[in-house]
Tab-separated table of C-alpha atoms and ligand atoms in Angstrom:
chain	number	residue	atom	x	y	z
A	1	UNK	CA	-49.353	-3.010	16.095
A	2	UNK	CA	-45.860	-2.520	16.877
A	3	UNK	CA	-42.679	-3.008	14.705
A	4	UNK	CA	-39.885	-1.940	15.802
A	5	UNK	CA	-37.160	-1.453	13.302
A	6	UNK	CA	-35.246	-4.158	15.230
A	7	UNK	CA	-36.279	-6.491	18.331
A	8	UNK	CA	-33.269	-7.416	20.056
A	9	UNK	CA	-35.263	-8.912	23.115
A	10	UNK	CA	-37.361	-11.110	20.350
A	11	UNK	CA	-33.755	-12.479	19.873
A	12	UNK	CA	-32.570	-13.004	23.421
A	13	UNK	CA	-36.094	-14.804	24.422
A	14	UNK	CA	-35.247	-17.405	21.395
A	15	UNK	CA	-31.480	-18.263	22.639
A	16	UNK	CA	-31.010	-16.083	25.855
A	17	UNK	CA	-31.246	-19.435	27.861
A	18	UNK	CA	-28.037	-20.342	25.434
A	19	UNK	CA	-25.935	-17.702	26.130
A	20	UNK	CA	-26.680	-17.369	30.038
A	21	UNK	CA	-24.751	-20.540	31.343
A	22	UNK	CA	-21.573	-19.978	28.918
A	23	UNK	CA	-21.860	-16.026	30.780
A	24	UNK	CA	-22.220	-18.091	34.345
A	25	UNK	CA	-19.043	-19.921	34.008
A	26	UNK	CA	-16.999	-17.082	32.816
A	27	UNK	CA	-18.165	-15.208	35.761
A	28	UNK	CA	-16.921	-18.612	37.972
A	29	UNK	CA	-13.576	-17.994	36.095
A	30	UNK	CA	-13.276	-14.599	36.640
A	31	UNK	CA	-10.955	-14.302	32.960
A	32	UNK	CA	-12.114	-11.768	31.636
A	33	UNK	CA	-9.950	-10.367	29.253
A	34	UNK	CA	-8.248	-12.561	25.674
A	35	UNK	CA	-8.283	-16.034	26.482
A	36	UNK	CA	-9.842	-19.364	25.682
A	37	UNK	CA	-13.144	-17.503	24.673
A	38	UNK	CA	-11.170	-14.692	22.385
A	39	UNK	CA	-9.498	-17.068	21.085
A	40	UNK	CA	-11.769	-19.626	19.609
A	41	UNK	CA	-13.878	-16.716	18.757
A	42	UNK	CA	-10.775	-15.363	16.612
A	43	UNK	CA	-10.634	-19.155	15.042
A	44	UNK	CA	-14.515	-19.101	13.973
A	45	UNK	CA	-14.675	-15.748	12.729
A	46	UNK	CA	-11.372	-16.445	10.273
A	47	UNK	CA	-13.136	-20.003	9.504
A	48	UNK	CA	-16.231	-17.983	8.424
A	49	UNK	CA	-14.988	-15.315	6.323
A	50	UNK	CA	-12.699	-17.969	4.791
A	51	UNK	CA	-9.274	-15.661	5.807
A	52	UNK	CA	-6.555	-17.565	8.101
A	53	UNK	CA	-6.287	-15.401	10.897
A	54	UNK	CA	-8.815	-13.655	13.493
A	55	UNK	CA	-7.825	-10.744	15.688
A	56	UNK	CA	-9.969	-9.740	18.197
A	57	UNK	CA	-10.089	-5.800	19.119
A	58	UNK	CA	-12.542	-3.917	21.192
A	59	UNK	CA	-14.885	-2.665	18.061
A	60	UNK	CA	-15.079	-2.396	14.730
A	61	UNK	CA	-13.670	0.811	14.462
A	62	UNK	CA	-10.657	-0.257	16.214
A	63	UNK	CA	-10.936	-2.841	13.572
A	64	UNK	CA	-10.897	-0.318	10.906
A	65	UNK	CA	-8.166	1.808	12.695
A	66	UNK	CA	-5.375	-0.929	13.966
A	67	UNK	CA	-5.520	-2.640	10.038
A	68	UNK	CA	-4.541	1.265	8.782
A	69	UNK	CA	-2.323	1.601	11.839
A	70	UNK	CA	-0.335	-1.659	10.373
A	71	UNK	CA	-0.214	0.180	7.267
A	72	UNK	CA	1.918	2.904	8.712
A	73	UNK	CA	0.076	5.875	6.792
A	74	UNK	CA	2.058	9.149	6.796
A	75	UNK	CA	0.780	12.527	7.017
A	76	UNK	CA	-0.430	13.204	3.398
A	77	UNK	CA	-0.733	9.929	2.545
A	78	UNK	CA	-4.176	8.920	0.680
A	79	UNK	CA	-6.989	6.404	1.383
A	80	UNK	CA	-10.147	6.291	-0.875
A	81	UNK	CA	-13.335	5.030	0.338
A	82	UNK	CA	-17.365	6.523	0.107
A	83	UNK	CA	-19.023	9.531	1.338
A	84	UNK	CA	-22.102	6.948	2.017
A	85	UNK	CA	-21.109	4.864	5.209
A	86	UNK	CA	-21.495	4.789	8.888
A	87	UNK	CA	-18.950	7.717	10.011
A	88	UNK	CA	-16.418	5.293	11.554
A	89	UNK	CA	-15.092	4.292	7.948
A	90	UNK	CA	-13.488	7.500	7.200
A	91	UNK	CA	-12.989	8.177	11.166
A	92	UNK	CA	-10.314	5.559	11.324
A	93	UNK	CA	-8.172	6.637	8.499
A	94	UNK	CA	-8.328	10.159	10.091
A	95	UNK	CA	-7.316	8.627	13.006
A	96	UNK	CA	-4.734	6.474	11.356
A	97	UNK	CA	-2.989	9.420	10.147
A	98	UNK	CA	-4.214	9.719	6.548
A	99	UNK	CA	-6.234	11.449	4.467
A	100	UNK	CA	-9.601	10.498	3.601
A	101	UNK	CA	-10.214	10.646	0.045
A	102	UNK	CA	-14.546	9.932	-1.025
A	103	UNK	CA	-15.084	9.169	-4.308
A	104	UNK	CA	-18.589	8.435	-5.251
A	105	UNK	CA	-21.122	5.080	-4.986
A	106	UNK	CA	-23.252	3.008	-7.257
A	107	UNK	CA	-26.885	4.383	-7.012
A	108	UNK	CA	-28.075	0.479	-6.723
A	109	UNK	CA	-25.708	-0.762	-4.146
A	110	UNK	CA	-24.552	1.942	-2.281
A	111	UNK	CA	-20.986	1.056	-2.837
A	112	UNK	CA	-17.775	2.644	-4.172
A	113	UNK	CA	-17.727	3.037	-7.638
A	114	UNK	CA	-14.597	1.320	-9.245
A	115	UNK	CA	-14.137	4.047	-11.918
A	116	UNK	CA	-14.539	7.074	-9.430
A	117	UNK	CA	-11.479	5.031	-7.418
A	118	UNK	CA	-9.446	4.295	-10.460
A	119	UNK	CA	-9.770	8.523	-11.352
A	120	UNK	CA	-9.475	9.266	-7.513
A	121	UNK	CA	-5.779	7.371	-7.111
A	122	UNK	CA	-2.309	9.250	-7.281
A	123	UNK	CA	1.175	8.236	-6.329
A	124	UNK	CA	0.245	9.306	-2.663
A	125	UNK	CA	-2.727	6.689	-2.647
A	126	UNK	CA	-2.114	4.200	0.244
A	127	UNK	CA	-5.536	2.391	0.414
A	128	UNK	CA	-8.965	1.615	-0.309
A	129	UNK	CA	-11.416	0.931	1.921
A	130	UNK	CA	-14.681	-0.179	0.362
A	131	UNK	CA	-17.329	-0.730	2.770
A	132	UNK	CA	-19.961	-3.458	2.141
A	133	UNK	CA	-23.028	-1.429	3.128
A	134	UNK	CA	-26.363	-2.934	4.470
A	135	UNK	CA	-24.994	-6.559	3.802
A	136	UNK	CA	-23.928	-6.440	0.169
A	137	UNK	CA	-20.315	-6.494	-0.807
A	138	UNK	CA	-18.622	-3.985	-2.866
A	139	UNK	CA	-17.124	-5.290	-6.611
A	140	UNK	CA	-13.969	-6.157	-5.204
A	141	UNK	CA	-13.678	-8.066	-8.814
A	142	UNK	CA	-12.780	-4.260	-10.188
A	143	UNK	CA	-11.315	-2.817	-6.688
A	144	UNK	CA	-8.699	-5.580	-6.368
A	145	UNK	CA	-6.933	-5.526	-9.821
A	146	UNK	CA	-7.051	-1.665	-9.113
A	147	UNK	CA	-5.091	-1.856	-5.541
A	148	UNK	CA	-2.644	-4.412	-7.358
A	149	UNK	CA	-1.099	-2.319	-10.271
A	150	UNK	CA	-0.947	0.275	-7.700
A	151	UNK	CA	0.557	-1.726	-4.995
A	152	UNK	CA	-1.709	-0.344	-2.288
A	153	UNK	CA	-3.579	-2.581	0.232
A	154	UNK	CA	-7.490	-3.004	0.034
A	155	UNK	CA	-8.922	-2.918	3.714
A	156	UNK	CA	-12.741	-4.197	3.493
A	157	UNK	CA	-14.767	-2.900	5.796
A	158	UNK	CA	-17.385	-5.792	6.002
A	159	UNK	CA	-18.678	-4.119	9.698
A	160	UNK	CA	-22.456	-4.875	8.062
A	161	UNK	CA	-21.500	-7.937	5.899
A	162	UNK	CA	-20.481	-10.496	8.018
A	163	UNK	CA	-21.118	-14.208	5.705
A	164	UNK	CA	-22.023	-12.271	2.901
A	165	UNK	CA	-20.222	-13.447	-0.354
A	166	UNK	CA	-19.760	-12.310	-3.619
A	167	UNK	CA	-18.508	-13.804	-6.841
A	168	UNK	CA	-14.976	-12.549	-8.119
A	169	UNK	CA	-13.916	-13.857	-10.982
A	170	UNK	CA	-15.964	-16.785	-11.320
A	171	UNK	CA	-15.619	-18.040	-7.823
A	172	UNK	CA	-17.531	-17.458	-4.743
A	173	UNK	CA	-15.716	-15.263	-2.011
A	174	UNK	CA	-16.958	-14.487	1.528
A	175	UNK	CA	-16.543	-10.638	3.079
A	176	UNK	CA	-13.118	-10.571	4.584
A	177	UNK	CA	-11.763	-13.149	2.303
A	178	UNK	CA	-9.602	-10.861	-0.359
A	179	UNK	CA	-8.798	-8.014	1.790
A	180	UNK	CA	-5.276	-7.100	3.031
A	181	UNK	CA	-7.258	-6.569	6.326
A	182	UNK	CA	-10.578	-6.546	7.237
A	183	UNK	CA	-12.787	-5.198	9.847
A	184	UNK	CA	-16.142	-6.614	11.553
A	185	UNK	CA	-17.826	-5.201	13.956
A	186	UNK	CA	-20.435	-7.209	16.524
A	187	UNK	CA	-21.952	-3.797	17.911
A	188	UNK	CA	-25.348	-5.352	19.402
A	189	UNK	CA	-27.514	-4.312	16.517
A	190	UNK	CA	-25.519	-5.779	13.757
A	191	UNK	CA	-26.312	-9.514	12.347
A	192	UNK	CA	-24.280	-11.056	14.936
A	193	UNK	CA	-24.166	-8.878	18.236
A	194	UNK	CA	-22.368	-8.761	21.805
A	195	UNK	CA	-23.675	-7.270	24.714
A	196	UNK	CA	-21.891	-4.090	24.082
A	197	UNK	CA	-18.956	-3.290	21.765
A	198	UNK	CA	-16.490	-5.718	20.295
A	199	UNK	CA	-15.141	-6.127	16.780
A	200	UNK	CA	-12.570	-8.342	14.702
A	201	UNK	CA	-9.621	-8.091	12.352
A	202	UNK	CA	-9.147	-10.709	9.577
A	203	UNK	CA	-6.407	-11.727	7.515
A	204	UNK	CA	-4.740	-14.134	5.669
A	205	UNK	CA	-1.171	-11.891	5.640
A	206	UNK	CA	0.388	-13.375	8.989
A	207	UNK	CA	2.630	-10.261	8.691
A	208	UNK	CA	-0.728	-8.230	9.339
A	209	UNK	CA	-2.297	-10.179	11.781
A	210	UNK	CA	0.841	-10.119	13.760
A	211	UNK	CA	0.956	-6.617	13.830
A	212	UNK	CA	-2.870	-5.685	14.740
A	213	UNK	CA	-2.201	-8.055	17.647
A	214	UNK	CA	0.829	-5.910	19.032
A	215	UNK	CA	-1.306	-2.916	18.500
A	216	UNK	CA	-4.007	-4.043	20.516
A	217	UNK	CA	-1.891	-4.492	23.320
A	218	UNK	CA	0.250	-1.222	23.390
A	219	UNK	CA	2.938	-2.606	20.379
A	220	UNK	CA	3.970	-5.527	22.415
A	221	UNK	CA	4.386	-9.169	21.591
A	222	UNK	CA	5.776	-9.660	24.700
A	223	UNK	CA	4.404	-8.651	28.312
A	224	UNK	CA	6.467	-4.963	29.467
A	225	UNK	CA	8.199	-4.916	25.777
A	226	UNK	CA	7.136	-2.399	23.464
A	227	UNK	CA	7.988	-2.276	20.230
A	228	UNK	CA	5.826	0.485	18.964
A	229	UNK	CA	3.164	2.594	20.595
A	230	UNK	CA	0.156	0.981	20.173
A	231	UNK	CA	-3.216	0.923	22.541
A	232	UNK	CA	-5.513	-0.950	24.833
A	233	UNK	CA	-7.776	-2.531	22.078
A	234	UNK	CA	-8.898	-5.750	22.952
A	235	UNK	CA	-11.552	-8.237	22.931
A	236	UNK	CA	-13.974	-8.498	26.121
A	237	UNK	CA	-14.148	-12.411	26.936
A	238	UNK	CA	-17.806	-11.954	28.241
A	239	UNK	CA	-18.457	-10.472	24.318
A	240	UNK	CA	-16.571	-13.170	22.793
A	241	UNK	CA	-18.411	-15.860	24.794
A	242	UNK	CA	-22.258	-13.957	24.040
A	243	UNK	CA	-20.974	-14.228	20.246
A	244	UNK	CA	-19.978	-17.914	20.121
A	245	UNK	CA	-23.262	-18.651	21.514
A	246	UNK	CA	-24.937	-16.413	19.183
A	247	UNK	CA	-22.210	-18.043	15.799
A	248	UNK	CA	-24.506	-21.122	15.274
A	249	UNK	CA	-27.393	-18.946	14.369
A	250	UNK	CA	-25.754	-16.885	12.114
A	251	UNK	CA	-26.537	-18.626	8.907
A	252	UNK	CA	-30.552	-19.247	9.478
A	253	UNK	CA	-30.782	-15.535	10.418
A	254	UNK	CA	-29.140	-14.460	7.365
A	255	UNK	CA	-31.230	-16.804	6.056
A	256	UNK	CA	-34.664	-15.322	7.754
A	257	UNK	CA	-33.468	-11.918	6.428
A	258	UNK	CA	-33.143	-12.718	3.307
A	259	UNK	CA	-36.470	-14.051	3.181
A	260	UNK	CA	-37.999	-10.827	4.461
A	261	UNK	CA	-36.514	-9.055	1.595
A	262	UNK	CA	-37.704	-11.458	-0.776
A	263	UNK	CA	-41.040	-11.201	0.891
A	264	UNK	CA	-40.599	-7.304	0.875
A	265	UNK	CA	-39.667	-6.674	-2.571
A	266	UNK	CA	-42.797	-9.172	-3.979
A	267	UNK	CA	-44.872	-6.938	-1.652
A	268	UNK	CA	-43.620	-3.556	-2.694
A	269	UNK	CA	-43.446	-4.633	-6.425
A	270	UNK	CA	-45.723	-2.208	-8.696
A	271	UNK	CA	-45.892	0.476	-5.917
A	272	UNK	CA	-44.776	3.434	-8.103
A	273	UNK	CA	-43.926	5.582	-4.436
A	274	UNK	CA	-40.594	3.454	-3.432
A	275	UNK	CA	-37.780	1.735	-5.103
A	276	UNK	CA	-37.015	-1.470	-2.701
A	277	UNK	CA	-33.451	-2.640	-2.657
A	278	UNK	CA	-31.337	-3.712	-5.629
A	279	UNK	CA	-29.299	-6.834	-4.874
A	280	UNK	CA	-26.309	-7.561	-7.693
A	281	UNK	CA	-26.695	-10.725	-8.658
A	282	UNK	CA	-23.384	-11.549	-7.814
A	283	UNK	CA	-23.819	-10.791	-4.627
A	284	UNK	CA	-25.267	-12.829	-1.710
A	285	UNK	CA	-26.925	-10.519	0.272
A	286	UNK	CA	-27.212	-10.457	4.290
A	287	UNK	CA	-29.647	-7.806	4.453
A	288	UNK	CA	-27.951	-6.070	7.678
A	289	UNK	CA	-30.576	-3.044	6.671
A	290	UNK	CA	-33.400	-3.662	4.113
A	291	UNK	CA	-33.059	-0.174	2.393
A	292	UNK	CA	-36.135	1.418	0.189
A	293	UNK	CA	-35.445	4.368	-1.371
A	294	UNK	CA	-38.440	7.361	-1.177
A	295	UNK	CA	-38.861	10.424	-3.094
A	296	UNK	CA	-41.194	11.770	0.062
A	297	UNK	CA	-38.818	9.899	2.656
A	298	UNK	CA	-39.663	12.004	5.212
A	299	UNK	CA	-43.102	11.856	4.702
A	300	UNK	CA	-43.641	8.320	4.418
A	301	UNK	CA	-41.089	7.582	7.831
A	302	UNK	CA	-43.593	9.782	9.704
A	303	UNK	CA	-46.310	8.139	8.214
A	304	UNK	CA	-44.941	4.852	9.169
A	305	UNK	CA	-43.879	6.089	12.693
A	306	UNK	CA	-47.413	7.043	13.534
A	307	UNK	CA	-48.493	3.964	12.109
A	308	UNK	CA	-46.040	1.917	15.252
A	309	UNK	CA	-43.300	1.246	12.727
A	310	UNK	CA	-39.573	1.883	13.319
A	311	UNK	CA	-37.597	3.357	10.391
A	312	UNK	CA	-34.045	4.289	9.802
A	313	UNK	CA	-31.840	6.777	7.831
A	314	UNK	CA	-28.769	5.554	6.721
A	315	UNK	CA	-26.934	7.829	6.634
A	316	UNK	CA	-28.330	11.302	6.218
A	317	UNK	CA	-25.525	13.291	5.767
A	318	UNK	CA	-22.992	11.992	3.777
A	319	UNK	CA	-19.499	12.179	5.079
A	320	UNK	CA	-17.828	14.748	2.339
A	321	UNK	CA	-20.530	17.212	3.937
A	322	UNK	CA	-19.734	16.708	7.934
A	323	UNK	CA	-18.196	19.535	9.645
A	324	UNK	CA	-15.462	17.307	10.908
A	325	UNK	CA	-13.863	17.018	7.442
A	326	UNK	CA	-14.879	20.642	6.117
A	327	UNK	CA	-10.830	21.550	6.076
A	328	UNK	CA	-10.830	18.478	3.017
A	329	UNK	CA	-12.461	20.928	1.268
A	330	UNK	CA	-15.405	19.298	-0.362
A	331	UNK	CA	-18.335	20.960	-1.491
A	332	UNK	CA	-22.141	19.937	-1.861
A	333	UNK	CA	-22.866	18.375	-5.155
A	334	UNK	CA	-19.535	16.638	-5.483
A	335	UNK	CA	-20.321	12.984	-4.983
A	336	UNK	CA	-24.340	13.669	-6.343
A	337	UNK	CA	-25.153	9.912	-6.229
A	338	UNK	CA	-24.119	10.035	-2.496
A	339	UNK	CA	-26.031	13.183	-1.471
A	340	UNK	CA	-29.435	12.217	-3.714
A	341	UNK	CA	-29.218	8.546	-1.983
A	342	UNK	CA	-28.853	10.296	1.655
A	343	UNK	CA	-32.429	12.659	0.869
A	344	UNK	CA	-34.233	9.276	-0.129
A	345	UNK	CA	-32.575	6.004	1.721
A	346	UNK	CA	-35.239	4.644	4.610
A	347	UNK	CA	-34.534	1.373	5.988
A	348	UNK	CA	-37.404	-0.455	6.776
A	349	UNK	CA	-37.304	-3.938	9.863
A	350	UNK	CA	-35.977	-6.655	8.326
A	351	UNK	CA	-34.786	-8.688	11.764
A	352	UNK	CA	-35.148	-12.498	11.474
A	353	UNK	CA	-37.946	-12.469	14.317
A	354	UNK	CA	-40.524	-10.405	12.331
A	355	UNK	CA	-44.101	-11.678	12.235
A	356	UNK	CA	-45.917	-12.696	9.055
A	357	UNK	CA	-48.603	-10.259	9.937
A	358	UNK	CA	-45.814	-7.436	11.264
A	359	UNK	CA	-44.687	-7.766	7.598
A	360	UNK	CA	-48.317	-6.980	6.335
A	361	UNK	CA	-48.396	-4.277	8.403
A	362	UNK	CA	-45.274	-2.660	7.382
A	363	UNK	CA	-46.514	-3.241	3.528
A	364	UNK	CA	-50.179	-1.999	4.373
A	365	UNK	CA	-48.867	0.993	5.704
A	366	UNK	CA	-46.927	1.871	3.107
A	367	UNK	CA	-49.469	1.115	0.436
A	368	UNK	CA	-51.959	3.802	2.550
A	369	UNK	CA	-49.322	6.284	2.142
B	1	PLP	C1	-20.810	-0.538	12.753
B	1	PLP	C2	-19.875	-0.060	11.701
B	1	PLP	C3	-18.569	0.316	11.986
B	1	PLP	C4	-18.017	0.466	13.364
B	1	PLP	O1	-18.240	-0.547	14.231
B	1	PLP	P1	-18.310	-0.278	15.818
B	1	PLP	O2	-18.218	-1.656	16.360
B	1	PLP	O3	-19.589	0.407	16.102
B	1	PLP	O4	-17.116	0.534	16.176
B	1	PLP	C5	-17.742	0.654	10.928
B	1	PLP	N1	-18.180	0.655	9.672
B	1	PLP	C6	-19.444	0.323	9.355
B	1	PLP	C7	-19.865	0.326	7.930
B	1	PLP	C8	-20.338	-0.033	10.363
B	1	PLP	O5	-21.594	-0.330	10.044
């Protein structure tokens, strides 16, 4: 049997016949780029992650890079986030014109550790960017009161967390909700994907969204008036019409997720070989990867390969250790919770279309290994 680590096609059979019309009448209209579609897609998005503006941008590490633009980082200027994230993350505040500063994770979650941030800040400290890894969000409860004595901006990116929530100080809060900025991504594997690359900007700071909308369209407010350099970073209307077809079935697929993991980790219990995901209880969790941890990870993914399943490694090589950022002068063994989680991290198929008995099989084959 067959299971892949994700089954896009599964999804387009179920709603393909949903999409295809909306992607016939664009093509009547021949608009293709902002518009009606970009626009209500903009509304939805801020709707959903409870923030009062949308911004739509071409990915999600434009996302990422046109918040910290609006930031206007200078050369030396400082922006924590983790070692442990898709490369993109610290990528963007490269690109942005900072410095990327990694401070270490929480071995359960995967995200930023509030007390390696507090020690990691000085008075050149711009920004945080916690990323809400594999669907969970960070503890923005502990992050936020941190960027507020300091007066620097907290930039979430929630690429992998999109309806995920979280409660902060006693009340519920959805990713993108407390961030100065905040970045999504609908790059066709995450929960809710295009048919290619787009991604979003939220806000509730009209200042900010105001800004990320100039710099999507070369600093200009105004057609032929620039007001600051800025780039060609907008949202495709044929992606924004795929994803408002797709928005309705958001919540249930969160939903089937979730149920996968619980079905997972009732599986898995008692099998001494992996540790299956730890969910905070304050978070709700979206389960954009369902992540296992391995002592024999490589092992067991090649067992599981030649067994039909797909597997994943999230991330392998944490970001402190690329060659890319060698001149920031980190050394192996400085973030250890990072680099032990990147020799042992395997995410299994978790994808709302999985079978009852592709589950089994996943769970057999691990048990034979
Ligand atoms: C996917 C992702 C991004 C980048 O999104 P793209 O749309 O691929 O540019 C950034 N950060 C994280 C954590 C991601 O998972």
């Amino acid at each position: 049997m067959n299971v892949p680590l994700l089954d896009l096609r599964a999804q387009h059979r179920a709603i393909g016949d949903r999409i295809i019309p909306r992607v016939l009448a664009l093509a009547e209209s021949q608009q293709f780029i902002l518009g009606r579609a970009v626009e209500e897609l903009e509304v939805e998005i801020a709707r959903l992650s409870h923030a009062r503006f949308g911004v739509g941008v071409a990915s999600g590490t434009d996302a990422l890079l046109l918040s910290l633009k609006a930031l206007d980082l200078r050369p030396g200027d400082e922006v924590i986030t983790s070692p442990f994230t898709f490369f993109a993350s610290a990528g963007a505040i490269h690109n942005a014109g900072a410095r990327p500063v990694f401070v270490d994770i929480e071995s359960d979650t995967y995200t930023i550790a509030p007390a390696a941030v507090q020690a990691a800040m000085t008075p050149r400290t711009r920004a945080i960017v916690p990323i809400h890894l594999f669907g969970q969000m960070a503890a923005l409860e502990r992050l936020l009161p941190l960027a507020e004595a300091r007066g620097v901006a907290l930039v979430e990116d929630a690429c992998q967390a999109i309806g995920a929530e979280r409660l902060v100080a006693g009340k519920r809060r959805r990713a993108g909700e407390l961030g100065r900025a905040s970045a999504f991504s609908f790059f066709p594997t995450k929960n809710l994907g295009g048919w290619g690359d787009a991604g979003l900007v939220v806000t509730s700071d009209q200042r900010m969204a105001e800004r990320v909308r100039k710099l999507r369209t070369h600093g200009g407010a105004k057609m032929y008036h620039h007001d600051e350099v800025g780039t060609n970073s907008r949202l495709d209307a044929l992606q924004a019409t795929v994803l408002l077809a797709k928005l309705p079935h958001l919540a249930e697929w969160s939903a089937a997720r979730r149920a996968n993991a619980a079905w997972y980790a009732a599986a898995l219990s008692g099998l001494a070989a992996v540790r299956p995901p730890v969910t905070d209880p304050a978070n709700e969790h979206i389960f954009h990867q369902y992540v296992i941890e391995a002592e024999r990870r490589d092992a067991l993914q090649a067992h599981l390969e030649a067994k039909g399943i797909g597997t994943g490694i999230y991330y392998p090589v944490p970001l402190h250790l690329q060659p890319c950022f060698a001149h920031l002068g980190y050394r192996a063994g400085a973030f250890p919770v990072a680099e032990a989680a990147a020799g042992r991290v395997l995410a299994l198929p978790v994808y709302p279309e999985l079978s009852e008995a592709q589950k089994e099989h996943v769970v057999s084959a691990i048990r034979e290994f």
